[in-house]
Structure formats: C-alpha cells, structure tokens
PDB file of C-alpha atoms and ligand atoms in Angstrom:
ATOM      1  CA  UNK R  16      12.667  10.775   4.927  1.00 72.00           C
ATOM      2  CA  UNK R  17      12.684  12.176   8.467  1.00 82.00           C
ATOM      3  CA  UNK R  18      12.794  15.980   8.401  1.00 88.00           C
ATOM      4  CA  UNK R  19      14.117  17.985  11.385  1.00 88.00           C
ATOM      5  CA  UNK R  20      10.489  18.952  12.161  1.00 87.00           C
ATOM      6  CA  UNK R  21       9.425  15.258  12.133  1.00 86.00           C
ATOM      7  CA  UNK R  22      12.326  14.435  14.420  1.00 86.00           C
ATOM      8  CA  UNK R  23      11.252  17.161  16.864  1.00 89.00           C
ATOM      9  CA  UNK R  24       7.684  15.818  16.979  1.00 86.00           C
ATOM     10  CA  UNK R  25       8.985  12.253  17.420  1.00 86.00           C
ATOM     11  CA  UNK R  26      11.416  13.168  20.226  1.00 87.00           C
ATOM     12  CA  UNK R  27       8.735  15.210  21.935  1.00 88.00           C
ATOM     13  CA  UNK R  28       6.361  12.200  21.863  1.00 87.00           C
ATOM     14  CA  UNK R  29       9.182   9.915  23.063  1.00 85.00           C
ATOM     15  CA  UNK R  30       9.853  12.236  26.009  1.00 87.00           C
ATOM     16  CA  UNK R  31       6.153  12.405  26.925  1.00 88.00           C
ATOM     17  CA  UNK R  32       5.443   8.695  26.480  1.00 85.00           C
ATOM     18  CA  UNK R  33       8.727   6.748  26.560  1.00 84.00           C
ATOM     19  CA  UNK R  34       6.967   3.460  27.311  1.00 81.00           C
ATOM     20  CA  UNK R  35       4.677   3.848  24.344  1.00 82.00           C
ATOM     21  CA  UNK R  36       7.104   5.191  21.734  1.00 82.00           C
ATOM     22  CA  UNK R  37       9.958   2.900  22.795  1.00 82.00           C
ATOM     23  CA  UNK R  38      12.570   4.330  20.434  1.00 83.00           C
ATOM     24  CA  UNK R  39      15.206   7.042  20.448  1.00 84.00           C
ATOM     25  CA  UNK R  40      14.780   7.880  16.763  1.00 87.00           C
ATOM     26  CA  UNK R  41      12.520   7.060  13.836  1.00 92.00           C
ATOM     27  CA  UNK R  42      13.550   3.919  11.948  1.00 95.00           C
ATOM     28  CA  UNK R  43      16.292   4.326   9.364  1.00 96.00           C
ATOM     29  CA  UNK R  44      15.486   3.892   5.653  1.00 96.00           C
ATOM     30  CA  UNK R  45      17.328   0.528   5.526  1.00 97.00           C
ATOM     31  CA  UNK R  46      15.085  -0.924   8.241  1.00 98.00           C
ATOM     32  CA  UNK R  47      11.952   0.648   6.735  1.00 98.00           C
ATOM     33  CA  UNK R  48      12.666  -0.852   3.308  1.00 98.00           C
ATOM     34  CA  UNK R  49      13.255  -4.272   4.870  1.00 98.00           C
ATOM     35  CA  UNK R  50       9.910  -4.123   6.700  1.00 98.00           C
ATOM     36  CA  UNK R  51       8.076  -2.877   3.633  1.00 98.00           C
ATOM     37  CA  UNK R  52       9.138  -5.892   1.554  1.00 98.00           C
ATOM     38  CA  UNK R  53       6.087  -7.715   2.903  1.00 98.00           C
ATOM     39  CA  UNK R  54       3.905  -5.309   0.882  1.00 98.00           C
ATOM     40  CA  UNK R  55       2.904  -6.734  -2.523  1.00 97.00           C
ATOM     41  CA  UNK R  56       4.195  -4.860  -5.583  1.00 97.00           C
ATOM     42  CA  UNK R  57       2.293  -7.194  -7.856  1.00 96.00           C
ATOM     43  CA  UNK R  58      -1.329  -6.204  -7.282  1.00 96.00           C
ATOM     44  CA  UNK R  59      -3.667  -3.688  -5.683  1.00 97.00           C
ATOM     45  CA  UNK R  60      -3.716  -4.397  -1.957  1.00 98.00           C
ATOM     46  CA  UNK R  61      -4.836  -3.275   1.462  1.00 98.00           C
ATOM     47  CA  UNK R  62      -2.053  -2.771   3.965  1.00 98.00           C
ATOM     48  CA  UNK R  63      -2.195  -1.907   7.653  1.00 98.00           C
ATOM     49  CA  UNK R  64       0.633  -0.305   9.549  1.00 98.00           C
ATOM     50  CA  UNK R  65       0.697  -0.414  13.361  1.00 98.00           C
ATOM     51  CA  UNK R  66       2.541   2.296  15.291  1.00 97.00           C
ATOM     52  CA  UNK R  67       3.233   4.537  12.309  1.00 98.00           C
ATOM     53  CA  UNK R  68       4.955   7.330  14.263  1.00 96.00           C
ATOM     54  CA  UNK R  69       6.098  10.119  11.961  1.00 94.00           C
ATOM     55  CA  UNK R  70       5.811   7.839   8.956  1.00 97.00           C
ATOM     56  CA  UNK R  71       9.272   6.621   7.966  1.00 97.00           C
ATOM     57  CA  UNK R  72       7.954   3.098   7.442  1.00 98.00           C
ATOM     58  CA  UNK R  73       4.797   4.535   5.853  1.00 98.00           C
ATOM     59  CA  UNK R  74       6.964   6.128   3.161  1.00 98.00           C
ATOM     60  CA  UNK R  75       8.730   2.839   2.404  1.00 98.00           C
ATOM     61  CA  UNK R  76       5.354   1.094   2.176  1.00 98.00           C
ATOM     62  CA  UNK R  77       4.084   3.848  -0.130  1.00 98.00           C
ATOM     63  CA  UNK R  78       7.014   3.282  -2.500  1.00 97.00           C
ATOM     64  CA  UNK R  79       5.851  -0.303  -3.071  1.00 98.00           C
ATOM     65  CA  UNK R  80       2.076   0.075  -3.168  1.00 98.00           C
ATOM     66  CA  UNK R  81       0.378  -0.357  -6.514  1.00 97.00           C
ATOM     67  CA  UNK R  82      -1.898   2.629  -7.404  1.00 97.00           C
ATOM     68  CA  UNK R  83      -5.427   2.027  -6.108  1.00 97.00           C
ATOM     69  CA  UNK R  84      -4.167   0.265  -2.977  1.00 98.00           C
ATOM     70  CA  UNK R  85      -5.289   1.176   0.511  1.00 98.00           C
ATOM     71  CA  UNK R  86      -2.897   2.020   3.347  1.00 98.00           C
ATOM     72  CA  UNK R  87      -4.260   2.396   6.871  1.00 98.00           C
ATOM     73  CA  UNK R  88      -1.835   3.686   9.497  1.00 98.00           C
ATOM     74  CA  UNK R  89      -2.806   3.173  13.144  1.00 98.00           C
ATOM     75  CA  UNK R  90      -1.033   5.376  15.675  1.00 98.00           C
ATOM     76  CA  UNK R  91      -1.911   5.773  19.341  1.00 97.00           C
ATOM     77  CA  UNK R  92      -0.277   9.172  19.889  1.00 96.00           C
ATOM     78  CA  UNK R  93      -2.533  11.965  18.549  1.00 96.00           C
ATOM     79  CA  UNK R  94       0.335  14.419  17.946  1.00 94.00           C
ATOM     80  CA  UNK R  95       2.259  11.889  15.844  1.00 96.00           C
ATOM     81  CA  UNK R  96      -0.908  10.919  13.974  1.00 97.00           C
ATOM     82  CA  UNK R  97      -1.755  14.564  13.229  1.00 96.00           C
ATOM     83  CA  UNK R  98       1.761  15.208  11.980  1.00 95.00           C
ATOM     84  CA  UNK R  99       1.665  12.134   9.746  1.00 97.00           C
ATOM     85  CA  UNK R 100      -1.772  12.914   8.310  1.00 97.00           C
ATOM     86  CA  UNK R 101      -0.645  16.491   7.552  1.00 96.00           C
ATOM     87  CA  UNK R 102       2.439  15.279   5.702  1.00 95.00           C
ATOM     88  CA  UNK R 103       0.747  12.326   3.981  1.00 96.00           C
ATOM     89  CA  UNK R 104      -2.888  13.226   3.217  1.00 96.00           C
ATOM     90  CA  UNK R 105      -3.105  10.128   1.000  1.00 95.00           C
ATOM     91  CA  UNK R 106      -2.870   7.817   4.044  1.00 97.00           C
ATOM     92  CA  UNK R 107      -5.844   6.752   6.159  1.00 98.00           C
ATOM     93  CA  UNK R 108      -4.367   7.669   9.525  1.00 98.00           C
ATOM     94  CA  UNK R 109      -6.336   6.337  12.490  1.00 98.00           C
ATOM     95  CA  UNK R 110      -5.691   7.537  16.035  1.00 98.00           C
ATOM     96  CA  UNK R 111      -6.174   4.312  17.911  1.00 97.00           C
ATOM     97  CA  UNK R 112      -4.786   1.306  19.725  1.00 97.00           C
ATOM     98  CA  UNK R 113      -3.420  -1.592  17.683  1.00 98.00           C
ATOM     99  CA  UNK R 114      -5.213  -3.881  20.132  1.00 96.00           C
ATOM    100  CA  UNK R 115      -8.482  -2.665  18.573  1.00 97.00           C
ATOM    101  CA  UNK R 116      -7.320  -3.608  15.075  1.00 98.00           C
ATOM    102  CA  UNK R 117     -10.320  -5.721  14.180  1.00 96.00           C
ATOM    103  CA  UNK R 118     -12.849  -3.077  15.271  1.00 97.00           C
ATOM    104  CA  UNK R 119     -10.883  -0.327  13.512  1.00 98.00           C
ATOM    105  CA  UNK R 120     -10.874  -2.276  10.255  1.00 98.00           C
ATOM    106  CA  UNK R 121     -14.470  -3.357  10.524  1.00 97.00           C
ATOM    107  CA  UNK R 122     -15.607   0.269  11.060  1.00 97.00           C
ATOM    108  CA  UNK R 123     -13.877   1.060   7.760  1.00 97.00           C
ATOM    109  CA  UNK R 124     -15.387  -1.819   5.848  1.00 97.00           C
ATOM    110  CA  UNK R 125     -12.151  -3.850   5.719  1.00 97.00           C
ATOM    111  CA  UNK R 126     -12.311  -7.535   6.596  1.00 94.00           C
ATOM    112  CA  UNK R 127      -8.962  -8.864   5.365  1.00 97.00           C
ATOM    113  CA  UNK R 128      -5.656  -7.260   4.543  1.00 98.00           C
ATOM    114  CA  UNK R 129      -2.736  -8.247   2.342  1.00 98.00           C
ATOM    115  CA  UNK R 130      -0.013  -7.220   4.781  1.00 98.00           C
ATOM    116  CA  UNK R 131       0.438  -5.902   8.300  1.00 98.00           C
ATOM    117  CA  UNK R 132       3.611  -3.948   9.023  1.00 98.00           C
ATOM    118  CA  UNK R 133       4.373  -3.210  12.646  1.00 98.00           C
ATOM    119  CA  UNK R 134       6.479  -0.465  14.175  1.00 96.00           C
ATOM    120  CA  UNK R 135       5.168  -1.262  17.642  1.00 97.00           C
ATOM    121  CA  UNK R 136       7.526  -1.423  20.648  1.00 95.00           C
ATOM    122  CA  UNK R 137       6.539  -5.038  21.400  1.00 94.00           C
ATOM    123  CA  UNK R 138       9.107  -5.650  24.110  1.00 90.00           C
ATOM    124  CA  UNK R 139       7.581  -2.893  26.238  1.00 90.00           C
ATOM    125  CA  UNK R 140       4.123  -4.456  26.168  1.00 93.00           C
ATOM    126  CA  UNK R 141       2.926  -6.874  28.848  1.00 92.00           C
ATOM    127  CA  UNK R 142       2.465 -10.437  27.592  1.00 93.00           C
ATOM    128  CA  UNK R 143      -1.332 -10.105  27.526  1.00 94.00           C
ATOM    129  CA  UNK R 144      -1.149  -7.017  25.300  1.00 95.00           C
ATOM    130  CA  UNK R 145       1.350  -8.712  22.952  1.00 95.00           C
ATOM    131  CA  UNK R 146      -0.981 -11.682  22.701  1.00 95.00           C
ATOM    132  CA  UNK R 147      -4.085  -9.589  22.070  1.00 96.00           C
ATOM    133  CA  UNK R 148      -2.502  -7.585  19.256  1.00 97.00           C
ATOM    134  CA  UNK R 149      -0.870 -10.628  17.644  1.00 97.00           C
ATOM    135  CA  UNK R 150      -4.136 -12.551  17.659  1.00 96.00           C
ATOM    136  CA  UNK R 151      -5.874  -9.597  16.024  1.00 97.00           C
ATOM    137  CA  UNK R 152      -3.145  -9.468  13.353  1.00 98.00           C
ATOM    138  CA  UNK R 153      -3.466 -13.191  12.649  1.00 97.00           C
ATOM    139  CA  UNK R 154      -7.217 -12.869  12.268  1.00 96.00           C
ATOM    140  CA  UNK R 155      -7.156 -10.069   9.703  1.00 97.00           C
ATOM    141  CA  UNK R 156      -4.527 -11.528   7.351  1.00 98.00           C
ATOM    142  CA  UNK R 157      -5.936 -12.780   4.065  1.00 97.00           C
ATOM    143  CA  UNK R 158      -4.686 -16.144   2.774  1.00 96.00           C
ATOM    144  CA  UNK R 159      -1.140 -15.622   1.486  1.00 95.00           C
ATOM    145  CA  UNK R 160      -0.746 -12.355   3.376  1.00 98.00           C
ATOM    146  CA  UNK R 161       2.191 -11.624   5.651  1.00 98.00           C
ATOM    147  CA  UNK R 162       3.215  -9.795   8.770  1.00 98.00           C
ATOM    148  CA  UNK R 163       6.489  -7.933   9.359  1.00 98.00           C
ATOM    149  CA  UNK R 164       7.873  -6.442  12.540  1.00 98.00           C
ATOM    150  CA  UNK R 165      11.213  -5.529  14.053  1.00 97.00           C
ATOM    151  CA  UNK R 166      13.202  -5.862  17.268  1.00 96.00           C
ATOM    152  CA  UNK R 167      16.288  -4.068  18.543  1.00 96.00           C
ATOM    153  CA  UNK R 168      19.400  -6.254  18.794  1.00 96.00           C
ATOM    154  CA  UNK R 169      20.449  -5.069  22.256  1.00 94.00           C
ATOM    155  CA  UNK R 170      17.018  -6.019  23.662  1.00 93.00           C
ATOM    156  CA  UNK R 171      16.870  -9.545  22.166  1.00 95.00           C
ATOM    157  CA  UNK R 172      17.944 -11.295  25.426  1.00 94.00           C
ATOM    158  CA  UNK R 173      15.308  -9.453  27.465  1.00 92.00           C
ATOM    159  CA  UNK R 174      12.059 -11.050  28.561  1.00 92.00           C
ATOM    160  CA  UNK R 175       9.821  -8.870  26.358  1.00 91.00           C
ATOM    161  CA  UNK R 176      11.761  -9.728  23.186  1.00 93.00           C
ATOM    162  CA  UNK R 177      11.911 -13.427  24.072  1.00 94.00           C
ATOM    163  CA  UNK R 178       8.169 -13.335  24.692  1.00 94.00           C
ATOM    164  CA  UNK R 179       7.639 -11.759  21.290  1.00 95.00           C
ATOM    165  CA  UNK R 180       9.697 -14.476  19.536  1.00 96.00           C
ATOM    166  CA  UNK R 181       7.752 -17.205  21.307  1.00 96.00           C
ATOM    167  CA  UNK R 182       4.490 -15.546  20.390  1.00 97.00           C
ATOM    168  CA  UNK R 183       5.501 -15.213  16.728  1.00 97.00           C
ATOM    169  CA  UNK R 184       6.364 -18.909  16.559  1.00 97.00           C
ATOM    170  CA  UNK R 185       3.108 -19.808  18.328  1.00 96.00           C
ATOM    171  CA  UNK R 186       1.076 -17.652  15.948  1.00 97.00           C
ATOM    172  CA  UNK R 187       2.708 -18.299  12.556  1.00 98.00           C
ATOM    173  CA  UNK R 188       3.839 -21.364  10.648  1.00 97.00           C
ATOM    174  CA  UNK R 189       6.760 -19.455   9.132  1.00 98.00           C
ATOM    175  CA  UNK R 190       8.883 -16.904  11.002  1.00 98.00           C
ATOM    176  CA  UNK R 191      12.024 -15.617   9.282  1.00 98.00           C
ATOM    177  CA  UNK R 192      14.482 -13.374  11.106  1.00 98.00           C
ATOM    178  CA  UNK R 193      16.531 -11.103   8.863  1.00 97.00           C
ATOM    179  CA  UNK R 194      20.203 -10.271   9.060  1.00 97.00           C
ATOM    180  CA  UNK R 195      21.058  -7.412  11.389  1.00 97.00           C
ATOM    181  CA  UNK R 196      20.346  -3.920  10.139  1.00 97.00           C
ATOM    182  CA  UNK R 197      23.372  -2.127  11.556  1.00 97.00           C
ATOM    183  CA  UNK R 198      22.509   1.235  10.046  1.00 94.00           C
ATOM    184  CA  UNK R 199      19.533   1.726  12.345  1.00 95.00           C
ATOM    185  CA  UNK R 200      19.652   3.546  15.665  1.00 93.00           C
ATOM    186  CA  UNK R 201      19.815   1.247  17.553  1.00 95.00           C
ATOM    187  CA  UNK R 202      20.635  -1.711  15.245  1.00 97.00           C
ATOM    188  CA  UNK R 203      17.703  -4.026  14.668  1.00 97.00           C
ATOM    189  CA  UNK R 204      16.447  -7.060  12.781  1.00 98.00           C
ATOM    190  CA  UNK R 205      13.103  -7.851  11.222  1.00 98.00           C
ATOM    191  CA  UNK R 206      10.776 -10.828  11.483  1.00 98.00           C
ATOM    192  CA  UNK R 207       8.709 -11.800   8.487  1.00 98.00           C
ATOM    193  CA  UNK R 208       5.820 -14.122   9.289  1.00 98.00           C
ATOM    194  CA  UNK R 209       3.336 -16.034   7.168  1.00 97.00           C
ATOM    195  CA  UNK R 210       0.517 -18.563   7.515  1.00 97.00           C
ATOM    196  CA  UNK R 211      -1.144 -17.922  10.887  1.00 97.00           C
ATOM    197  CA  UNK R 212      -1.704 -21.130  12.796  1.00 94.00           C
ATOM    198  CA  UNK R 213      -4.227 -19.657  15.202  1.00 81.00           C
ATOM    199  CA  UNK R 214      -7.828 -20.309  14.351  1.00 58.00           C
ATOM    200  CA  UNK R 215      -9.069 -17.687  11.912  1.00 51.00           C
ATOM    201  CA  UNK R 216     -12.636 -16.398  11.946  1.00 47.00           C
ATOM    202  CA  UNK R 217     -12.334 -16.079   8.163  1.00 45.00           C
ATOM    203  CA  UNK R 218     -11.582 -19.757   7.665  1.00 43.00           C
ATOM    204  CA  UNK R 219     -14.090 -21.373   5.361  1.00 39.00           C
ATOM    205  CA  UNK R 220     -15.026 -24.979   6.033  1.00 35.00           C
ATOM    206  CA  UNK R 221     -13.054 -27.485   3.960  1.00 33.00           C
ATOM    207  CA  UNK R 222     -16.168 -29.605   3.583  1.00 34.00           C
ATOM    208  CA  UNK R 223     -18.990 -28.289   1.374  1.00 32.00           C
ATOM    209  CA  UNK R 224     -22.037 -27.492   3.491  1.00 34.00           C
ATOM    210  CA  UNK R 225     -24.229 -29.645   1.211  1.00 37.00           C
ATOM    211  CA  UNK R 226     -22.193 -32.702   2.226  1.00 31.00           C
ATOM    212  CA  UNK R 227     -24.194 -34.987   4.539  1.00 34.00           C
ATOM    213  CA  UNK R 228     -23.381 -34.322   8.195  1.00 37.00           C
ATOM    214  CA  UNK R 229     -22.418 -37.973   8.795  1.00 35.00           C
ATOM    215  CA  UNK R 230     -19.555 -37.620   6.289  1.00 32.00           C
ATOM    216  CA  UNK R 231     -18.149 -34.304   7.544  1.00 29.00           C
TER     217      UNK R 231
HETATM  218  C1  SAM U 320       9.265   2.433  17.932  1.00 77.49           C
HETATM  219  S1  SAM U 320       8.129   3.712  17.460  1.00 77.49           S
HETATM  220  C2  SAM U 320       8.097   3.399  15.694  1.00 77.49           C
HETATM  221  C3  SAM U 320       7.621   4.573  14.876  1.00 77.49           C
HETATM  222  C4  SAM U 320       7.801   4.400  13.371  1.00 77.49           C
HETATM  223  N1  SAM U 320       7.014   3.303  12.852  1.00 77.49           N
HETATM  224  C5  SAM U 320       9.249   4.168  13.053  1.00 77.49           C
HETATM  225  O1  SAM U 320       9.597   2.998  12.772  1.00 77.49           O
HETATM  226  O2  SAM U 320      10.020   5.108  13.105  1.00 77.49           O
HETATM  227  C6  SAM U 320       6.587   2.977  18.048  1.00 77.49           C
HETATM  228  C7  SAM U 320       5.331   3.702  17.631  1.00 77.49           C
HETATM  229  O3  SAM U 320       4.212   2.912  18.027  1.00 77.49           O
HETATM  230  C8  SAM U 320       3.223   3.748  18.616  1.00 77.49           C
HETATM  231  N2  SAM U 320       2.406   2.896  19.506  1.00 77.49           N
HETATM  232  C9  SAM U 320       2.752   2.395  20.726  1.00 77.49           C
HETATM  233  N3  SAM U 320       1.775   1.619  21.219  1.00 77.49           N
HETATM  234  C10 SAM U 320       0.778   1.605  20.284  1.00 77.49           C
HETATM  235  C11 SAM U 320      -0.477   0.970  20.205  1.00 77.49           C
HETATM  236  N4  SAM U 320      -0.926   0.177  21.191  1.00 77.49           N
HETATM  237  N5  SAM U 320      -1.249   1.171  19.106  1.00 77.49           N
HETATM  238  C12 SAM U 320      -0.805   1.967  18.096  1.00 77.49           C
HETATM  239  N6  SAM U 320       0.384   2.614  18.119  1.00 77.49           N
HETATM  240  C13 SAM U 320       1.183   2.433  19.191  1.00 77.49           C
HETATM  241  C14 SAM U 320       4.040   4.825  19.326  1.00 77.49           C
HETATM  242  O4  SAM U 320       3.289   5.974  19.626  1.00 77.49           O
HETATM  243  C15 SAM U 320       5.166   5.056  18.300  1.00 77.49           C
HETATM  244  O5  SAM U 320       4.793   6.004  17.339  1.00 77.49           O
END
C-alpha cells in the first residue's frame, strides 16, 4: 500500500528525475497484482524486480513468495531505494542500474532467477538501453522462468512503446498482453513473456561432450 509519506518521496523523485521515474503515481494494487502473477507460489524462488520505486509492486511480489525465497529489488534512485529498504528490511534493495543486472546478480552469487518483474519506464529509454536491459533479462532467466512488465495505454502508439513491443517479440517466444488495467493512473496493460529466444550463456549443449566431434 502506498502511504502518504511514500507518495511524497515518489513525487519528489518524479519531479527531480521525470525522465527516469516516468510516472505520475506509484502503480495501483490491481496492476501490481497482475505483474506479480509471474512469481511462482509453488516453490522457493529467486525473483528480481527492476525499478522498484517505493515498493508497491514489491509488496505484491512479497504476497506470493514462498518463505525462504529471495527478492532483489534494483532501483536507480537512491532516495527511493533508501525509503524502500527502510520500509521493507526483508528485501535486498540494490541501488543500481537495471542495465547492470548481470553484474549485480553475479556480485550477489545469483546466476539464474525464477522471475523478473519490471517497473521500468521502458518507453523513455533509447533503443540501445532497452536492448541492453532486455538482453540482460533474457540471460538471467532460468528455464521455465518468466518476465513481466507494463506499459501505459496512452503511450502505446508512441515510438518508445512500439520499440518495446518489437523488442519483446524479438527476445521471447511467448509474449502475452493483458487486458487493460483501468484502475491504474494512468491506465496500463502488462506483458508476460516466456522462453527467451536470444542465445543464453546458461544454455547447456544438447549433445553430450563425450560424443565424438564428428557426430556433433
Ligand atoms: C514508473 S516508476 C515505477 C515504480 C514502481 N515499480 C511502481 O510501479 O510504482 C519507474 C521506476 O524505475 C526506476 N528506474 C528508472 N530507470 C532505472 C534503471 N535504469 N535501473 C533501475 N531503476 C530505474 C525509477 O527511479 C522509478 O522508481
């Protein structure tokens, strides 16, 4: 739940860095719950959240996580990260850039994750930044893991949002857009993506290494 104090911190960050926060309010519970559905309720998991803000999506993720799971929340704005860590000491809040996802995880001994949930303002990023972050996401997903993100309805015709859709379809075998979430400010939809098609560094060879080279 967003408290008045959270809202103040969020609006302050949005005023200081409008092109980084990219929202006029924290996401509504309906949108947060939709995004969090990518998080497994069936087993202990490791989940990464990108652009956690004041933690509305973090709370929805927390409601699904099985005890013993790990939840890393990456947030570029130090004031938002400090606020979130103070309110949710159970989270591993990292002040950092989502583009450095792989390094951030590797420094913490994490190689694969079971879900990535994004609150990033994708449509404000240049194409190269979108690509860099999406590639990093694809590379850290474990087999069977998924990625969820959102987009604002009014921005869907704009170049940034069209670029994001193209990138999602280029990066994942399955991309499912949800129905509109009207009770968000502004209204939004989510994308749920599975099975990265980009080459993964984690991919194990299909052919056993003992197999003679001529037959590989
Ligand atoms: C649209 S707000 C979403 C905040 C929160 N997840 C929510 O849904 O209410 C975007 C958030 O992403 C953060 N952000 C922007 N660029 C980022 C980046 N490159 N790496 C990590 N966080 C970033 C912003 O500071 C902001 O908190």
